[in-house]
Amino acid sequence: MAPERLIGVSDSEDEEQKNNAQTAPDDAIPIFRARAIQPTSKYEGLDYDICENELWDKEQLTKDPHLKIKKDFARWIVSLFIGILTALVGCAIAISIEEISKIKYSWLQQAVRLNINHGDLVMPYVYYVIMNALPVMIGSLLVTYIEPVATGSGIPLVKCYLNGIKIPKVVRLKTLVVKAIGVVTSVCGGLAGGKEGPMVHCGAVIAAGISQGKSSSFNKDFKMFRYFRDDHEKRDFVVCGASAGVAAAFGAPIGGLLFALEEAASFWNQSLIWRTLFSAIVSSFTLNLVLSAYHGLENFTYHGLFNLGEFEALPFEYFELPIFMLMGVFGGLSGAFWIKINTSLNIFRDKCIKQKWIRVIEAIMVAAVSASFACLMMYLINDCRPLGNDPTINPVQLFCEDNEYNAAAALWFQTPESSVRSLFHDPPGSHKITTLMVFVPIYFFLSNITYGLMVSLGIFIPCLLVGAAWGRLAASFLALGFPGSTFINPGKYALIGAAAQLGGTVRMNISLAVILVETTGNIWFALPIILALTSAKWMGDYFNEGIYDTQIKVSKVPFLHWHSPNKFLVTKANKIMSEQVVCVRMKESVEYIVNILKNTSYHGFPVVDQVDDINRNSGRLRGFILRTQLIVILKRSFFEETKRFWEQKISIEAFRDEYPRFPSIDDIKLSNDKLAYKYTINMEIFMNPSPYKVHQATSVPRIFMLFRALGLRHLVVVNDDNHVTGIISRKDFLK
Amino acid sequence: MAPERLIGVSDSEDEEQKNNAQTAPDDAIPIFRARAIQPTSKYEGLDYDICENELWDKEQLTKDPHLKIKKDFARWIVSLFIGILTALVGCAIAISIEEISKIKYSWLQQAVRLNINHGDLVMPYVYYVIMNALPVMIGSLLVTYIEPVATGSGIPLVKCYLNGIKIPKVVRLKTLVVKAIGVVTSVCGGLAGGKEGPMVHCGAVIAAGISQGKSSSFNKDFKMFRYFRDDHEKRDFVVCGASAGVAAAFGAPIGGLLFALEEAASFWNQSLIWRTLFSAIVSSFTLNLVLSAYHGLENFTYHGLFNLGEFEALPFEYFELPIFMLMGVFGGLSGAFWIKINTSLNIFRDKCIKQKWIRVIEAIMVAAVSASFACLMMYLINDCRPLGNDPTINPVQLFCEDNEYNAAAALWFQTPESSVRSLFHDPPGSHKITTLMVFVPIYFFLSNITYGLMVSLGIFIPCLLVGAAWGRLAASFLALGFPGSTFINPGKYALIGAAAQLGGTVRMNISLAVILVETTGNIWFALPIILALTSAKWMGDYFNEGIYDTQIKVSKVPFLHWHSPNKFLVTKANKIMSEQVVCVRMKESVEYIVNILKNTSYHGFPVVDQVDDINRNSGRLRGFILRTQLIVILKRSFFEETKRFWEQKISIEAFRDEYPRFPSIDDIKLSNDKLAYKYTINMEIFMNPSPYKVHQATSVPRIFMLFRALGLRHLVVVNDDNHVTGIISRKDFLK
């Protein structure tokens, strides 16, 4: 304990401060200059913690007594619209894909039929390549040049957002538009990807948009829901949106709830759970309604964009459980391998391909390669099956007899989703072992090079497809090994294989289990699915993290996992805290404030009650103030000397109006330049008077739990005398 | 700010302290005497927070590197056994009830048949009364004299436990035994109650028992799972147990997970969610297996103890949604009314009936009254239906023609669960409108007087039964109003009515919705169920809280709801904190410690670094020590002066070995009495060096959130100088 020790700047820093004080004595205020203290990660945390300053108290006391009820009601209305709009976006995507695919594949089918007689299949191949490359080009151009944040599945971004990390542009309307069009083009372009992950992202954007009642992209303010304009409320709505997205994607509302829970379970409360479930159910319901109407059905059967198709009955025997676990282990291995290759590939891409146009060309190439593999497989494998035995959408005769179709072609001449469904529900013997044995590695490879291209698409469907294929293969081998056994239902094995492969790749067990149970409509099959998922997760975790977590790790996002890293087991706060703290005094000059805002990039400053001009850190901690608050104070000139001008009208609204895009310090023009620098800011009514703080001997796991449980952005570290000795932000856990 | 002010004792307290110091100068140590500082509530909080003292750090550093993996593995094993054992207990209860009921009702049926010819039904009535009263007497005697904590459904107790409140004996093995036998006797005794709520309690006890590897009731220590012996680990297992109980009761594993989530969502983490789901699925699976085997079935269809029976298809039209909402509103009203009467009745019981034997007589009387109502209804209502139209278990002909049976009698001559199933699945027109109109108020009344008797039973089934009956009634009226409409399926309306009544009574929306969806096996009917549940909750909440919350409130348990009470909106910590804090110094005399332990009932003491003998509160806060820790220190003589005796062997095990029943201070015999009082205890290595603390200006909602999110028991309040000014425990929120 050294209560009077000068902490908060390292020794050399101290030197520099002294220099400043010496070289600029006419300044009278020692200027803090940032040196090597810029945050290492470009991502910031969300301000989930509410700043309960005097203005907040004032608002609580004077506000309309019905405001609470109004807000509660508004929350439900917003949740309702989140559900409806997410479903409608989902429908638009699904219908576009369906219509475009129908045209594409029937046209290709015809081209094959017309040209097969001449024996010349070059033209259909060229058509195929063009019809793959063209939409992919459009999608890739959009994503690359207009909104790169719309790349990929979007689930890692939503995970980060829910974890409390601010990633620029992730919940903008422009992102939504690019994402939606991007997904349609990718799927229609025959890339190995699905629209499920992107739906989650779409739901999140919709939620963030509706709840704010304004669009930054279009610079339009509807003056609605102004009380929801802070990080806390917005994040809660994004939870609803993400689960509405899952519900729309899979027709799995409870799965949607659990997805949100699994990813964001730290800051829950009952009413949020309830609204999340509501959004998810509305979303699933609306989607069903619209798609059923579109297909002219009497009954509602489109429970989700992706429907595994209900399994009538899935009986299983006890001796099958070890087989399912083995399949889980294989899925874990295969998933870990997939992640390993994909990650290396993407790191290589990020390093070596700098030009945007090359990324577009790359996407087009992959689309062309997909078409080539498909054509090769159809051409070389002679897997002829009688027509009418199973429901094939676009049967291609190719070299088969009349009344037969090529089963290898059937796997390719439809969207990947339909192929998954075929693998689940086609009767036994619909596919040759050779076909599947060739298909599995090809699709494994294709999905691997595809995920990471500058296009929007998700990873669920390719994983399910690969898994379903090898699951079905396993069933075929089992049938060879135990001829005449009745338990071997290839659909069942395809389902377990799909679960294992997906679980081994994304490792989100709880929500996946529920999603798969919900989409198959068979609650009783939960046990085998969970066994397979758990084995896959345990196996996979031995080698690496799930694909989303790996992506997050590679991009150096300060993501907080469930537990603090093991290396911090007995570490204390003073070992990880950043000792370079810039404090401000209760009454601070405008000049100093402008100075620290310009010369440091910190997002929050402890407020101390010390009067010494040189070493502010030696004061006792009194509160905490955010950079954004200081900027608003400067912008509105809330100075002590001009108090009479703003005293009456000041309210917390002044701060809320600027949310979420606070101006930069460089954009602030002080009204009366010369004079204003000499003015004073009194932090008293603006600062958070009770910031979370810990003693410097507090263990890191305990601090980590505080961050997780309360969604903190900053945590002040004090000594026994309540003097500031450091500050911890989520980046410090990455050290 | 008044850093030097003497806070921590009120003025008059201060007076007394001075007096103490004056009147006992020979003591040299001013003795703190407790005066009006005994806690107001008899319930204590759990120590969910881990005390990270030096011993803990030592254990972390020196322990077996594989211990973490071992512990993880042990957790899964324990979760597995929780699932299996909960299911087995459930099976035992279910099979006992089934067998006894079968004998009882077939015997009664025969008695009616034999006596109806003489026209004399007195004997069957007497038999009925005896067969109701006898088992109820056994159950009531057990509950009243052996383990009163086994009364009622047990869900409120589990809720409290998960909320972090220590209720004595709630998770003891003896409680489990009494509960299980009690439930069998109550249900067989024809009381209006079910076995579902008690199953949740059984699951919780099983979980607490297995995870500790020892039984306090039988004084048996298996030396297993010793590292799970603290409140933190135990509570996590109880979460698994409670959801395994729900899963066993309803065959709804996801509902079980959500039940735990709804009640205990504040201290979650991903691996706990995952283990909870695992326990729930294992439980549901085991139960299915055993019951299916017992019934000699080939397929597994016993998904839960209570099975609503799967609805094949439940189509609904859009114009029905408002009807469902209206039914929800009615359910809310009816539920609120039910709660109002029941609560008044139970408050009256608690006040006026002191003798235990009267409570037993009361239970027997209610059992007799149930039988009387049943007989009256059968006798007076002539509701004859042809046999074979619907599946009745024990058809009674009574005054009906041959080949007919009395539908009113059918409602009574089976367990309430079977009656619910009948109301859901019997074909339209199985019940006269009059029968249902008489049945609803009678059962409403019976269930109301039954809940609160000294017997173990739950409230789910009677609520479902009343609701199903009036739902079916609503369908009959609708059918009269809109003759010829095809949409009116009485089973569907019975389901909505049941949901509405249950939702209006227990108000646990999220888990109920999922449980009902899972038990009906129709995910698509979730929307109507949720609409009905939400309307019921909103309507009911207008009048009072749910039955469980009302019970908790009446018994003055310091339960923390989701949000801090509105009245505390801008209140600060110093308004609710208890200012009478007893602090101890870093080095404190044994005499003082024994004194405060004997004369106060506080469960934790802030440790300060002050040397003044008179006013310990003026020191800076350095740590926090629990009463239980001090007791162990005294018991083991961990004194500074005897350091060389224990220095080597001291470890955190010493504290864990006493868990959960720490001796009382009166049981501690200091080894060397005279001498020992002069010894010193050094808190340094025992205390928690970084207790959670807040500044006295912190707002209460923020403190409340800390308590909720971190499961705190004590929170120290300090001023700007880090001096202790007060302490907050969960009771202070009830002020």
PDB file of C-alpha atoms in Angstrom, chain B residues 412-559:
ATOM      1  CA  TRP B 412     -64.724 -38.236 -10.164  1.00  0.00           C
ATOM      2  CA  PHE B 413     -63.941 -41.918 -10.388  1.00  0.00           C
ATOM      3  CA  GLN B 414     -60.399 -41.394 -11.553  1.00  0.00           C
ATOM      4  CA  THR B 415     -57.387 -39.321 -10.561  1.00  0.00           C
ATOM      5  CA  PRO B 416     -57.688 -35.625 -11.414  1.00  0.00           C
ATOM      6  CA  GLU B 417     -54.987 -36.074 -14.059  1.00  0.00           C
ATOM      7  CA  SER B 418     -57.036 -38.601 -15.930  1.00  0.00           C
ATOM      8  CA  SER B 419     -59.978 -36.236 -15.741  1.00  0.00           C
ATOM      9  CA  VAL B 420     -57.937 -33.478 -17.370  1.00  0.00           C
ATOM     10  CA  ARG B 421     -57.000 -35.871 -20.126  1.00  0.00           C
ATOM     11  CA  SER B 422     -60.629 -36.845 -20.594  1.00  0.00           C
ATOM     12  CA  LEU B 423     -61.695 -33.223 -20.877  1.00  0.00           C
ATOM     13  CA  PHE B 424     -59.016 -32.633 -23.488  1.00  0.00           C
ATOM     14  CA  HIS B 425     -59.618 -35.667 -25.608  1.00  0.00           C
ATOM     15  CA  ASP B 426     -63.193 -36.860 -25.149  1.00  0.00           C
ATOM     16  CA  PRO B 427     -65.186 -36.383 -28.328  1.00  0.00           C
ATOM     17  CA  PRO B 428     -67.609 -33.445 -28.542  1.00  0.00           C
ATOM     18  CA  GLY B 429     -70.759 -33.922 -26.480  1.00  0.00           C
ATOM     19  CA  SER B 430     -69.234 -36.234 -23.897  1.00  0.00           C
ATOM     20  CA  HIS B 431     -70.402 -34.001 -21.084  1.00  0.00           C
ATOM     21  CA  LYS B 432     -73.670 -32.262 -20.409  1.00  0.00           C
ATOM     22  CA  ILE B 433     -73.463 -28.521 -19.973  1.00  0.00           C
ATOM     23  CA  THR B 434     -75.072 -28.885 -16.537  1.00  0.00           C
ATOM     24  CA  THR B 435     -72.435 -31.386 -15.404  1.00  0.00           C
ATOM     25  CA  LEU B 436     -69.634 -28.998 -16.259  1.00  0.00           C
ATOM     26  CA  MET B 437     -71.451 -25.990 -14.826  1.00  0.00           C
ATOM     27  CA  VAL B 438     -71.790 -27.751 -11.506  1.00  0.00           C
ATOM     28  CA  PHE B 439     -68.324 -29.265 -11.648  1.00  0.00           C
ATOM     29  CA  VAL B 440     -66.408 -26.010 -12.197  1.00  0.00           C
ATOM     30  CA  PRO B 441     -67.460 -24.175  -8.998  1.00  0.00           C
ATOM     31  CA  ILE B 442     -67.252 -27.329  -6.902  1.00  0.00           C
ATOM     32  CA  TYR B 443     -63.728 -28.094  -7.992  1.00  0.00           C
ATOM     33  CA  PHE B 444     -62.742 -24.444  -7.771  1.00  0.00           C
ATOM     34  CA  PHE B 445     -63.900 -24.472  -4.167  1.00  0.00           C
ATOM     35  CA  LEU B 446     -62.348 -27.829  -3.334  1.00  0.00           C
ATOM     36  CA  SER B 447     -58.953 -26.962  -4.795  1.00  0.00           C
ATOM     37  CA  ASN B 448     -59.073 -23.700  -2.917  1.00  0.00           C
ATOM     38  CA  ILE B 449     -59.628 -25.214   0.503  1.00  0.00           C
ATOM     39  CA  THR B 450     -57.217 -28.045  -0.252  1.00  0.00           C
ATOM     40  CA  TYR B 451     -54.187 -25.919  -1.099  1.00  0.00           C
ATOM     41  CA  GLY B 452     -52.848 -24.976   2.283  1.00  0.00           C
ATOM     42  CA  LEU B 453     -53.745 -28.155   4.146  1.00  0.00           C
ATOM     43  CA  MET B 454     -50.935 -29.966   5.891  1.00  0.00           C
ATOM     44  CA  VAL B 455     -50.470 -32.405   3.029  1.00  0.00           C
ATOM     45  CA  SER B 456     -48.072 -32.549   0.103  1.00  0.00           C
ATOM     46  CA  LEU B 457     -49.619 -31.796  -3.209  1.00  0.00           C
ATOM     47  CA  GLY B 458     -49.360 -29.440  -6.107  1.00  0.00           C
ATOM     48  CA  ILE B 459     -51.660 -26.981  -7.714  1.00  0.00           C
ATOM     49  CA  PHE B 460     -51.063 -27.537 -11.413  1.00  0.00           C
ATOM     50  CA  ILE B 461     -53.563 -30.305 -11.927  1.00  0.00           C
ATOM     51  CA  PRO B 462     -56.549 -28.730 -10.113  1.00  0.00           C
ATOM     52  CA  CYS B 463     -55.991 -25.507 -12.062  1.00  0.00           C
ATOM     53  CA  LEU B 464     -55.786 -27.397 -15.320  1.00  0.00           C
ATOM     54  CA  LEU B 465     -58.901 -29.348 -14.406  1.00  0.00           C
ATOM     55  CA  VAL B 466     -60.992 -26.305 -13.526  1.00  0.00           C
ATOM     56  CA  GLY B 467     -59.713 -24.514 -16.627  1.00  0.00           C
ATOM     57  CA  ALA B 468     -60.292 -27.464 -18.918  1.00  0.00           C
ATOM     58  CA  ALA B 469     -63.825 -27.799 -17.590  1.00  0.00           C
ATOM     59  CA  TRP B 470     -64.765 -24.188 -18.177  1.00  0.00           C
ATOM     60  CA  GLY B 471     -62.918 -24.193 -21.487  1.00  0.00           C
ATOM     61  CA  ARG B 472     -65.008 -27.094 -22.622  1.00  0.00           C
ATOM     62  CA  LEU B 473     -68.056 -25.283 -21.325  1.00  0.00           C
ATOM     63  CA  ALA B 474     -67.083 -22.254 -23.410  1.00  0.00           C
ATOM     64  CA  ALA B 475     -66.874 -24.516 -26.440  1.00  0.00           C
ATOM     65  CA  SER B 476     -70.350 -25.837 -25.727  1.00  0.00           C
ATOM     66  CA  PHE B 477     -71.768 -22.326 -25.516  1.00  0.00           C
ATOM     67  CA  LEU B 478     -69.964 -21.319 -28.692  1.00  0.00           C
ATOM     68  CA  ALA B 479     -71.405 -24.360 -30.402  1.00  0.00           C
ATOM     69  CA  LEU B 480     -74.856 -23.240 -29.280  1.00  0.00           C
ATOM     70  CA  GLY B 481     -74.202 -19.713 -30.533  1.00  0.00           C
ATOM     71  CA  PHE B 482     -72.730 -20.726 -33.881  1.00  0.00           C
ATOM     72  CA  PRO B 483     -74.408 -23.992 -34.707  1.00  0.00           C
ATOM     73  CA  GLY B 484     -72.742 -25.957 -37.426  1.00  0.00           C
ATOM     74  CA  SER B 485     -69.354 -24.273 -37.160  1.00  0.00           C
ATOM     75  CA  THR B 486     -66.580 -26.699 -37.763  1.00  0.00           C
ATOM     76  CA  PHE B 487     -63.831 -24.903 -35.907  1.00  0.00           C
ATOM     77  CA  ILE B 488     -65.250 -25.591 -32.451  1.00  0.00           C
ATOM     78  CA  ASN B 489     -63.232 -28.455 -31.107  1.00  0.00           C
ATOM     79  CA  PRO B 490     -64.005 -28.818 -27.392  1.00  0.00           C
ATOM     80  CA  GLY B 491     -60.561 -30.286 -26.716  1.00  0.00           C
ATOM     81  CA  LYS B 492     -58.891 -27.196 -28.132  1.00  0.00           C
ATOM     82  CA  TYR B 493     -60.979 -24.913 -25.963  1.00  0.00           C
ATOM     83  CA  ALA B 494     -60.357 -27.112 -22.953  1.00  0.00           C
ATOM     84  CA  LEU B 495     -56.627 -26.722 -23.566  1.00  0.00           C
ATOM     85  CA  ILE B 496     -56.859 -22.935 -23.825  1.00  0.00           C
ATOM     86  CA  GLY B 497     -59.065 -22.788 -20.745  1.00  0.00           C
ATOM     87  CA  ALA B 498     -56.627 -24.931 -18.816  1.00  0.00           C
ATOM     88  CA  ALA B 499     -53.718 -22.751 -19.915  1.00  0.00           C
ATOM     89  CA  ALA B 500     -55.610 -19.594 -18.981  1.00  0.00           C
ATOM     90  CA  GLN B 501     -56.618 -20.835 -15.543  1.00  0.00           C
ATOM     91  CA  LEU B 502     -53.156 -22.150 -14.762  1.00  0.00           C
ATOM     92  CA  GLY B 503     -51.489 -19.029 -16.138  1.00  0.00           C
ATOM     93  CA  GLY B 504     -53.848 -16.842 -14.124  1.00  0.00           C
ATOM     94  CA  THR B 505     -52.925 -18.724 -10.976  1.00  0.00           C
ATOM     95  CA  VAL B 506     -49.194 -19.382 -11.166  1.00  0.00           C
ATOM     96  CA  ARG B 507     -48.163 -16.653 -13.689  1.00  0.00           C
ATOM     97  CA  MET B 508     -45.015 -18.436 -14.825  1.00  0.00           C
ATOM     98  CA  ASN B 509     -45.538 -17.662 -18.445  1.00  0.00           C
ATOM     99  CA  ILE B 510     -42.427 -18.704 -20.236  1.00  0.00           C
ATOM    100  CA  SER B 511     -41.994 -22.142 -18.793  1.00  0.00           C
ATOM    101  CA  LEU B 512     -45.730 -22.840 -18.794  1.00  0.00           C
ATOM    102  CA  ALA B 513     -45.980 -21.982 -22.458  1.00  0.00           C
ATOM    103  CA  VAL B 514     -43.155 -24.321 -23.342  1.00  0.00           C
ATOM    104  CA  ILE B 515     -44.380 -27.057 -21.009  1.00  0.00           C
ATOM    105  CA  LEU B 516     -47.849 -26.979 -22.537  1.00  0.00           C
ATOM    106  CA  VAL B 517     -46.446 -26.952 -26.040  1.00  0.00           C
ATOM    107  CA  GLU B 518     -44.165 -29.854 -25.248  1.00  0.00           C
ATOM    108  CA  THR B 519     -46.835 -31.933 -23.530  1.00  0.00           C
ATOM    109  CA  THR B 520     -49.311 -31.418 -26.324  1.00  0.00           C
ATOM    110  CA  GLY B 521     -46.594 -32.159 -28.837  1.00  0.00           C
ATOM    111  CA  ASN B 522     -47.895 -29.422 -31.106  1.00  0.00           C
ATOM    112  CA  ILE B 523     -45.448 -26.615 -31.518  1.00  0.00           C
ATOM    113  CA  TRP B 524     -47.710 -24.782 -33.856  1.00  0.00           C
ATOM    114  CA  PHE B 525     -50.337 -24.237 -31.238  1.00  0.00           C
ATOM    115  CA  ALA B 526     -47.850 -22.151 -29.258  1.00  0.00           C
ATOM    116  CA  LEU B 527     -49.285 -18.859 -30.446  1.00  0.00           C
ATOM    117  CA  PRO B 528     -52.818 -19.353 -29.037  1.00  0.00           C
ATOM    118  CA  ILE B 529     -51.388 -20.720 -25.806  1.00  0.00           C
ATOM    119  CA  ILE B 530     -49.088 -17.751 -25.436  1.00  0.00           C
ATOM    120  CA  LEU B 531     -51.886 -15.308 -26.183  1.00  0.00           C
ATOM    121  CA  ALA B 532     -54.068 -16.905 -23.522  1.00  0.00           C
ATOM    122  CA  LEU B 533     -51.225 -17.050 -21.006  1.00  0.00           C
ATOM    123  CA  THR B 534     -50.214 -13.445 -21.574  1.00  0.00           C
ATOM    124  CA  SER B 535     -53.770 -12.140 -21.274  1.00  0.00           C
ATOM    125  CA  ALA B 536     -54.233 -14.186 -18.116  1.00  0.00           C
ATOM    126  CA  LYS B 537     -51.009 -12.871 -16.627  1.00  0.00           C
ATOM    127  CA  TRP B 538     -51.756  -9.254 -17.434  1.00  0.00           C
ATOM    128  CA  MET B 539     -55.281  -9.504 -16.104  1.00  0.00           C
ATOM    129  CA  GLY B 540     -54.233 -11.358 -12.971  1.00  0.00           C
ATOM    130  CA  ASP B 541     -51.277  -9.076 -12.262  1.00  0.00           C
ATOM    131  CA  TYR B 542     -53.709  -6.196 -12.094  1.00  0.00           C
ATOM    132  CA  PHE B 543     -55.171  -7.677  -8.911  1.00  0.00           C
ATOM    133  CA  ASN B 544     -52.409  -9.569  -7.176  1.00  0.00           C
ATOM    134  CA  GLU B 545     -49.239 -11.585  -7.631  1.00  0.00           C
ATOM    135  CA  GLY B 546     -49.151 -15.238  -8.640  1.00  0.00           C
ATOM    136  CA  ILE B 547     -49.914 -17.827  -5.996  1.00  0.00           C
ATOM    137  CA  TYR B 548     -46.265 -18.718  -5.406  1.00  0.00           C
ATOM    138  CA  ASP B 549     -45.173 -15.105  -5.126  1.00  0.00           C
ATOM    139  CA  THR B 550     -48.096 -14.387  -2.842  1.00  0.00           C
ATOM    140  CA  GLN B 551     -47.104 -17.285  -0.611  1.00  0.00           C
ATOM    141  CA  ILE B 552     -43.531 -16.026  -0.545  1.00  0.00           C
ATOM    142  CA  LYS B 553     -44.698 -12.528   0.321  1.00  0.00           C
ATOM    143  CA  VAL B 554     -46.996 -13.751   3.085  1.00  0.00           C
ATOM    144  CA  SER B 555     -44.182 -15.718   4.699  1.00  0.00           C
ATOM    145  CA  LYS B 556     -41.953 -12.621   4.614  1.00  0.00           C
ATOM    146  CA  VAL B 557     -39.088 -14.296   2.810  1.00  0.00           C
ATOM    147  CA  PRO B 558     -36.540 -11.735   1.547  1.00  0.00           C
ATOM    148  CA  PHE B 559     -37.111 -12.734  -2.043  1.00  0.00           C
TER     149      PHE B 559
END
